CSV table of C-alpha atoms in Angstrom, one decimal:
chain,number,residue,atom,x,y,z
A,1185,MET,CA,-2.0,-83.7,-30.9
A,1186,ASN,CA,-4.6,-83.8,-28.2
A,1187,GLY,CA,-3.0,-84.7,-24.9
A,1188,ILE,CA,-2.5,-83.8,-21.3
A,1189,HIS,CA,-0.9,-80.4,-22.2
A,1190,ASP,CA,-4.3,-79.4,-23.7
A,1191,VAL,CA,-5.8,-77.9,-20.6
A,1192,GLY,CA,-7.9,-75.0,-21.9
A,1193,GLY,CA,-11.4,-75.2,-20.4
A,1194,GLU,CA,-10.6,-78.2,-18.2
A,1195,HIS,CA,-12.0,-78.3,-14.7
A,1196,GLY,CA,-10.2,-79.0,-11.4
A,1197,PHE,CA,-6.8,-77.4,-11.6
A,1198,GLY,CA,-7.5,-75.0,-8.7
A,1199,ALA,CA,-6.6,-71.4,-8.0
A,1200,VAL,CA,-4.0,-69.4,-9.9
A,1201,THR,CA,-1.0,-68.8,-7.7
A,1202,THR,CA,0.7,-65.5,-8.2
A,1203,GLU,CA,3.8,-64.1,-6.6
A,1204,ALA,CA,4.6,-60.4,-5.9
A,1205,ASN,CA,7.9,-59.2,-7.4
A,1206,GLU,CA,8.5,-62.6,-9.0
A,1207,PRO,CA,12.1,-63.2,-10.0
A,1208,VAL,CA,12.8,-64.3,-13.6
A,1209,PHE,CA,14.3,-67.6,-12.3
A,1210,HIS,CA,13.6,-69.3,-9.0
A,1211,GLY,CA,16.8,-71.2,-8.7
A,1212,GLN,CA,20.0,-72.1,-10.5
A,1213,TRP,CA,18.5,-75.3,-11.9
A,1214,GLU,CA,16.0,-73.1,-13.8
A,1215,ARG,CA,18.8,-71.0,-15.3
A,1216,ASP,CA,20.7,-74.2,-16.3
A,1217,VAL,CA,17.6,-75.6,-18.1
A,1218,PHE,CA,16.8,-72.3,-19.8
A,1219,SER,CA,20.3,-71.8,-21.0
A,1220,VAL,CA,20.4,-75.2,-22.8
A,1221,ILE,CA,17.1,-74.6,-24.5
A,1222,GLY,CA,18.2,-71.1,-25.4
A,1223,ILE,CA,21.3,-72.5,-27.1
A,1224,TYR,CA,19.2,-75.0,-28.9
A,1225,PHE,CA,17.0,-72.2,-30.2
A,1226,ALA,CA,20.0,-70.2,-31.3
A,1227,ALA,CA,21.5,-73.2,-33.0
A,1228,GLY,CA,18.2,-74.0,-34.9
A,1229,LEU,CA,17.8,-77.3,-33.0
A,1230,CYS,CA,14.5,-76.1,-31.6
A,1231,PRO,CA,11.9,-75.3,-34.3
A,1232,LEU,CA,8.9,-74.4,-32.3
A,1233,ASP,CA,6.7,-77.3,-33.4
A,1234,GLU,CA,9.5,-79.8,-32.6
A,1235,PHE,CA,10.1,-78.1,-29.3
A,1236,ARG,CA,6.5,-78.5,-28.4
A,1237,HIS,CA,6.4,-82.1,-29.5
A,1238,SER,CA,9.5,-82.8,-27.4
A,1239,ILE,CA,7.4,-81.7,-24.3
A,1240,GLU,CA,4.1,-83.2,-25.4
A,1241,VAL,CA,5.6,-86.7,-25.5
A,1242,MET,CA,6.3,-86.5,-21.8
A,1243,ASP,CA,4.7,-89.0,-19.4
A,1244,PRO,CA,1.3,-87.3,-18.7
A,1245,ALA,CA,1.6,-88.0,-15.0
A,1246,GLU,CA,5.1,-86.4,-14.8
A,1247,TYR,CA,3.9,-83.4,-17.0
A,1248,LEU,CA,1.1,-82.5,-14.5
A,1249,SER,CA,3.1,-83.1,-11.4
A,1250,THR,CA,6.2,-81.1,-12.2
A,1251,PRO,CA,7.2,-77.5,-12.4
A,1252,TYR,CA,7.4,-75.9,-15.9
A,1253,TYR,CA,11.2,-76.1,-16.3
A,1254,VAL,CA,11.1,-79.9,-15.8
A,1255,HIS,CA,9.1,-79.9,-19.1
A,1256,TRP,CA,12.0,-78.0,-20.6
A,1257,LEU,CA,14.5,-80.5,-19.1
A,1258,ARG,CA,12.7,-83.3,-20.9
A,1259,ALA,CA,12.8,-81.2,-24.1
A,1260,ALA,CA,16.5,-80.7,-23.6
A,1261,GLU,CA,17.0,-84.5,-23.5
A,1262,ASN,CA,14.6,-85.5,-26.3
A,1263,LEU,CA,15.9,-82.8,-28.7
A,1264,ALA,CA,19.5,-83.9,-28.0
A,1265,PHE,CA,18.7,-87.5,-28.7
A,1266,TRP,CA,16.8,-86.7,-31.9
A,1267,ASN,CA,19.6,-84.4,-33.2
A,1268,GLY,CA,22.4,-86.8,-32.2
A,1269,LEU,CA,24.0,-84.5,-29.7
A,1270,PHE,CA,24.4,-87.4,-27.2
A,1271,THR,CA,22.8,-90.7,-26.5
A,1272,PRO,CA,20.6,-91.8,-23.6
A,1273,GLU,CA,23.5,-94.1,-22.5
A,1274,GLU,CA,26.0,-91.2,-22.6
A,1275,LEU,CA,23.6,-89.1,-20.5
A,1276,GLN,CA,23.1,-91.9,-17.9
A,1277,ALA,CA,26.8,-92.5,-17.6
A,1278,ARG,CA,27.5,-88.7,-17.1
A,1279,ILE,CA,24.8,-88.5,-14.5
A,1280,GLU,CA,26.3,-91.4,-12.5
A,1281,GLU,CA,29.8,-89.8,-12.9
A,1282,ILE,CA,28.6,-86.5,-11.5
A,1283,GLU,CA,26.7,-88.1,-8.7
A,1284,ALA,CA,29.6,-90.2,-7.7
A,1285,HIS,CA,31.9,-87.1,-7.7
A,1286,GLU,CA,29.4,-85.1,-5.6
A,1287,LYS,CA,29.2,-88.0,-3.1
A,1288,ARG,CA,33.0,-88.0,-2.8
A,1289,GLU,CA,33.1,-84.3,-2.4
A,1290,SER,CA,30.5,-84.3,0.4
A,1291,ALA,CA,32.1,-87.4,2.2
B,902,MET,CA,-8.2,-78.2,-0.7
B,903,ASP,CA,-6.7,-75.3,-2.5
B,904,GLN,CA,-4.6,-77.1,-5.0
B,905,ILE,CA,-4.4,-80.6,-6.4
B,906,THR,CA,-1.1,-80.3,-8.2
B,907,ARG,CA,2.4,-79.0,-7.5
B,908,SER,CA,2.8,-77.9,-11.1
B,909,ASP,CA,2.4,-74.2,-10.4
B,910,GLY,CA,5.7,-73.5,-12.0
B,911,TYR,CA,7.9,-72.3,-9.2
B,912,THR,CA,8.1,-75.2,-6.7
B,913,GLN,CA,11.3,-76.9,-6.0
B,914,PRO,CA,12.5,-79.3,-8.7
B,915,PRO,CA,12.2,-83.0,-8.2
B,916,PRO,CA,15.6,-84.3,-6.9
B,917,TYR,CA,16.6,-85.7,-10.3
B,918,VAL,CA,16.4,-82.5,-12.2
B,919,ALA,CA,19.5,-80.6,-11.0
B,920,LEU,CA,21.7,-83.5,-11.6
B,921,ARG,CA,20.3,-84.3,-15.1
B,922,ILE,CA,20.7,-80.8,-16.4
B,923,LYS,CA,24.2,-80.5,-15.0
B,924,ALA,CA,25.0,-83.7,-16.9
B,925,ILE,CA,23.5,-82.3,-20.1
B,926,GLN,CA,25.5,-79.1,-19.8
B,927,SER,CA,28.6,-81.0,-19.1
B,928,LEU,CA,28.2,-83.3,-22.2
B,929,LEU,CA,27.5,-80.3,-24.5
B,930,VAL,CA,30.5,-78.4,-23.3
B,931,GLU,CA,32.8,-81.4,-23.4
B,932,LYS,CA,31.8,-82.3,-26.9
B,933,GLY,CA,32.5,-78.7,-28.0
B,934,LEU,CA,28.9,-78.1,-29.0
B,935,VAL,CA,28.5,-75.2,-26.6
B,936,ALA,CA,30.8,-72.8,-24.7
B,937,GLN,CA,30.1,-72.2,-21.0
B,938,ASP,CA,30.1,-68.5,-21.8
B,939,ALA,CA,27.3,-68.9,-24.3
B,940,LEU,CA,25.2,-70.7,-21.7
B,941,ASP,CA,25.7,-67.8,-19.2
B,942,GLU,CA,25.0,-65.2,-21.9
B,943,VAL,CA,21.6,-66.7,-22.8
B,944,VAL,CA,20.6,-66.5,-19.1
B,945,ASP,CA,21.9,-62.9,-18.8
B,946,ILE,CA,19.9,-61.7,-21.8
B,947,TYR,CA,16.6,-62.8,-20.4
B,948,GLU,CA,17.4,-62.3,-16.7
B,949,ASN,CA,18.8,-58.8,-16.9
B,950,ARG,CA,18.4,-57.2,-20.3
B,951,ILE,CA,15.0,-58.0,-21.9
B,952,GLY,CA,11.9,-57.6,-19.9
B,953,PRO,CA,8.5,-55.9,-19.4
B,954,LYS,CA,10.1,-52.4,-19.3
B,955,ASP,CA,10.7,-52.8,-23.1
B,956,GLY,CA,7.0,-53.4,-23.7
B,957,ALA,CA,6.0,-50.6,-21.3
B,958,ALA,CA,8.0,-48.1,-23.4
B,959,VAL,CA,6.1,-49.2,-26.5
B,960,ILE,CA,2.7,-48.9,-24.8
B,961,ALA,CA,3.5,-45.5,-23.3
B,962,ARG,CA,4.5,-44.2,-26.7
B,963,ALA,CA,1.2,-45.6,-28.2
B,964,TRP,CA,-0.7,-43.7,-25.5
B,965,VAL,CA,0.8,-40.4,-26.6
B,966,GLU,CA,1.2,-40.9,-30.4
B,967,PRO,CA,-2.0,-41.9,-32.1
B,968,GLU,CA,-0.2,-42.6,-35.3
B,969,PHE,CA,2.2,-45.0,-33.6
B,970,LYS,CA,-0.7,-46.8,-31.9
B,971,ALA,CA,-2.5,-47.1,-35.3
B,972,ARG,CA,0.7,-48.6,-36.8
B,973,LEU,CA,1.1,-51.1,-33.8
B,974,LEU,CA,-2.5,-52.3,-34.3
B,975,GLU,CA,-2.1,-52.5,-38.0
B,976,ASP,CA,1.3,-54.1,-38.2
B,977,GLY,CA,2.6,-55.1,-34.8
B,978,ILE,CA,5.5,-57.3,-36.0
B,979,GLY,CA,6.8,-54.7,-38.6
B,980,THR,CA,6.6,-51.9,-36.1
B,981,LEU,CA,8.4,-53.9,-33.4
B,982,ALA,CA,11.1,-54.9,-36.0
B,983,GLU,CA,11.8,-51.2,-36.6
B,984,LEU,CA,12.4,-50.9,-32.8
B,985,GLY,CA,14.8,-53.9,-32.9
B,986,MET,CA,12.3,-56.1,-31.0
B,987,THR,CA,12.2,-59.2,-33.2
B,988,GLY,CA,10.8,-62.4,-31.8
B,989,PHE,CA,11.1,-66.0,-32.8
B,990,GLU,CA,11.3,-66.6,-36.5
B,991,GLY,CA,7.8,-66.6,-37.9
B,992,ALA,CA,6.1,-65.5,-34.8
B,993,HIS,CA,3.6,-62.7,-35.3
B,994,VAL,CA,2.8,-60.2,-32.6
B,995,LEU,CA,-0.7,-58.8,-32.5
B,996,PHE,CA,-1.6,-55.8,-30.4
B,997,VAL,CA,-5.2,-55.7,-29.0
B,998,GLU,CA,-6.5,-52.5,-27.5
B,999,ASN,CA,-8.6,-52.2,-24.3
B,1000,THR,CA,-11.5,-49.7,-24.6
B,1001,ASP,CA,-14.5,-48.6,-22.6
B,1002,GLN,CA,-16.4,-51.5,-24.3
B,1003,VAL,CA,-13.8,-54.3,-24.4
B,1004,HIS,CA,-11.2,-55.8,-22.1
B,1005,ASN,CA,-8.6,-58.1,-23.6
B,1006,VAL,CA,-6.7,-60.9,-21.8
B,1007,VAL,CA,-4.0,-63.3,-23.2
B,1008,VAL,CA,-3.3,-66.9,-22.5
B,1009,CYS,CA,-1.5,-69.9,-24.1
B,1010,THR,CA,-3.8,-72.9,-23.2
B,1011,LEU,CA,-1.4,-75.4,-24.7
B,1012,CYS,CA,1.9,-74.3,-23.1
B,1013,SER,CA,3.6,-70.9,-22.7
B,1014,CYS,CA,3.7,-68.9,-26.0
B,1015,TYR,CA,4.5,-65.3,-25.1
B,1016,PRO,CA,6.1,-62.3,-26.7
B,1017,TRP,CA,9.6,-62.7,-25.3
B,1018,ALA,CA,11.2,-60.0,-27.4
B,1019,VAL,CA,8.9,-57.4,-25.9
B,1020,LEU,CA,8.0,-58.6,-22.4
B,1021,GLY,CA,10.8,-61.0,-21.5
B,1022,LEU,CA,10.0,-64.4,-20.1
B,1023,PRO,CA,6.4,-65.0,-18.8
B,1024,PRO,CA,5.6,-65.2,-15.1
B,1025,ALA,CA,5.2,-68.7,-13.6
B,1026,TRP,CA,1.4,-68.4,-13.3
B,1027,TYR,CA,1.1,-67.8,-17.0
B,1028,LYS,CA,2.7,-71.1,-17.7
B,1029,ALA,CA,0.8,-73.0,-15.0
B,1030,PRO,CA,-2.2,-75.3,-15.8
B,1031,GLN,CA,-4.3,-73.4,-13.3
B,1032,TYR,CA,-4.3,-70.2,-15.4
B,1033,ARG,CA,-4.3,-71.9,-18.8
B,1034,SER,CA,-7.3,-74.1,-18.0
B,1035,ARG,CA,-9.5,-71.5,-16.3
B,1036,VAL,CA,-9.1,-68.1,-18.0
B,1037,VAL,CA,-10.8,-69.4,-21.2
B,1038,LEU,CA,-13.7,-70.8,-19.1
B,1039,GLU,CA,-14.3,-68.1,-16.5
B,1040,PRO,CA,-12.2,-65.1,-17.4
B,1041,ARG,CA,-14.2,-62.7,-15.3
B,1042,LYS,CA,-13.7,-64.8,-12.2
B,1043,VAL,CA,-9.9,-65.3,-12.8
B,1044,LEU,CA,-9.5,-61.6,-13.4
B,1045,ALA,CA,-11.3,-60.9,-10.1
B,1046,GLU,CA,-8.7,-63.1,-8.4
B,1047,PHE,CA,-6.0,-60.8,-9.7
B,1048,GLY,CA,-8.0,-57.9,-8.2
B,1049,THR,CA,-9.2,-56.8,-11.6
B,1050,THR,CA,-12.9,-56.2,-11.6
B,1051,VAL,CA,-14.2,-55.8,-15.2
B,1052,PRO,CA,-17.8,-54.3,-15.2
B,1053,SER,CA,-20.4,-56.8,-16.3
B,1054,GLU,CA,-21.5,-54.7,-19.2
B,1055,LYS,CA,-18.0,-54.7,-20.6
B,1056,GLU,CA,-17.1,-57.5,-23.1
B,1057,ILE,CA,-14.0,-59.7,-22.2
B,1058,ARG,CA,-12.1,-61.1,-25.1
B,1059,VAL,CA,-9.6,-64.0,-24.4
B,1060,TRP,CA,-6.8,-64.4,-26.9
B,1061,ASP,CA,-5.2,-67.9,-27.1
B,1062,SER,CA,-1.6,-67.7,-28.2
B,1063,THR,CA,0.1,-70.1,-30.5
B,1064,ALA,CA,3.6,-70.7,-31.8
B,1065,GLU,CA,2.7,-68.5,-34.7
B,1066,ILE,CA,0.8,-65.6,-33.1
B,1067,ARG,CA,1.4,-63.9,-29.8
B,1068,TYR,CA,-0.7,-61.1,-28.3
B,1069,ILE,CA,0.0,-57.9,-26.4
B,1070,VAL,CA,-2.7,-55.9,-24.7
B,1071,ILE,CA,-2.6,-52.1,-24.9
B,1072,PRO,CA,-4.2,-51.2,-21.6
B,1073,GLN,CA,-6.3,-48.1,-21.1
B,1074,ARG,CA,-4.3,-45.0,-20.2
B,1075,PRO,CA,-5.0,-44.1,-16.5
B,1076,SER,CA,-6.9,-40.9,-15.9
B,1077,GLY,CA,-5.1,-37.7,-14.8
B,1078,THR,CA,-2.0,-38.5,-16.8
B,1079,GLU,CA,-2.3,-35.8,-19.4
B,1080,GLY,CA,0.8,-33.9,-18.3
B,1081,LEU,CA,3.1,-36.9,-18.0
B,1082,SER,CA,6.1,-37.7,-20.2
B,1083,VAL,CA,6.4,-40.9,-22.1
B,1084,ASP,CA,9.0,-42.1,-19.5
B,1085,GLN,CA,6.6,-41.3,-16.6
B,1086,LEU,CA,3.8,-43.1,-18.4
B,1087,ALA,CA,5.9,-46.2,-19.0
B,1088,GLU,CA,6.2,-46.5,-15.2
B,1089,LEU,CA,2.4,-47.0,-15.1
B,1090,VAL,CA,2.5,-49.9,-17.6
B,1091,ASN,CA,2.9,-53.0,-15.4
B,1092,ARG,CA,3.7,-56.4,-16.9
B,1093,ASP,CA,0.3,-57.9,-16.1
B,1094,SER,CA,-1.5,-55.0,-17.8
B,1095,MET,CA,0.1,-56.1,-21.1
B,1096,ILE,CA,-1.2,-59.6,-20.5
B,1097,GLY,CA,-4.6,-58.2,-19.5
B,1098,THR,CA,-4.9,-59.7,-16.0
B,1099,ARG,CA,-4.5,-56.2,-14.5
B,1100,PHE,CA,-5.2,-52.6,-15.5
B,1101,ALA,CA,-2.4,-50.1,-15.9
B,1102,THR,CA,-1.3,-48.7,-12.5
B,1103,PRO,CA,-3.4,-45.7,-11.5
B,1104,TYR,CA,-1.5,-42.4,-11.3
B,1105,GLU,CA,-1.0,-41.3,-7.8
B,1106,GLY,CA,-0.8,-37.7,-8.7
B,1107,ALA,CA,-4.2,-37.8,-10.3
B,1108,ALA,CA,-7.0,-35.7,-8.7
B,1109,ALA,CA,-9.2,-38.0,-6.7
């Protein structure tokens, strides 16, 4: 599938940014996303072609404007829906639950 | 204008991300699909146990044992399997050697394929569209930005990884290192030299 992820040879992305002594993860959210995909891999829910597809169906504008592990977040969601781990409705309900809890905690 | 995107891989997440991934973990644990310990274990493996030092040990051994190097070049995946470094199912690892005539550099233009079992997780720049788009178009210029000047008479070969084939560069052994042990040599094999964006670290004890 040709798509927004297929950037080889494209112009206009700008300079490569490197970081001295780069840590493996840049924040807890990256660890959390990685751990879920890691488990999917271990459980066989993530054949590489399916994993790539789960990223390549992302909204192109979001794909280009977000850090790498946001791509994996979308994969974690899509692969869960496709494999029947949970539904979009369950996820939305859980997000609202956690958000409400966090608001109460900080109030 | 230095950059037009914020997708360089290590910016802060959009506000929705932390919450969504917490919700996913919570659902998986609650449904009994995953144990919290297993989530922590996966992170620990790639944050603390597997990394570029593993690949560096392989390269240093290749520098001192010609037969081992020949085997690596001939059958990378089999040789790594003997060392317990097995990658994803079905993913082949191909070693490519830098010489006086050829400099090799590795990319994954479509996403982020990388030899995890040997080098750990890739750096953020490897996964960013800036590197992926440009290194196939103007490799000499991109390498120069890493401080890596490849002489114009030397050929540059760019290897585009796929889900089936990943590449590791065998950098040239620095001069003046004839007396060093394999462990000392491994210290000179930096991560980027196995991707090909840098050379192996020069040996400070070498005669100028």
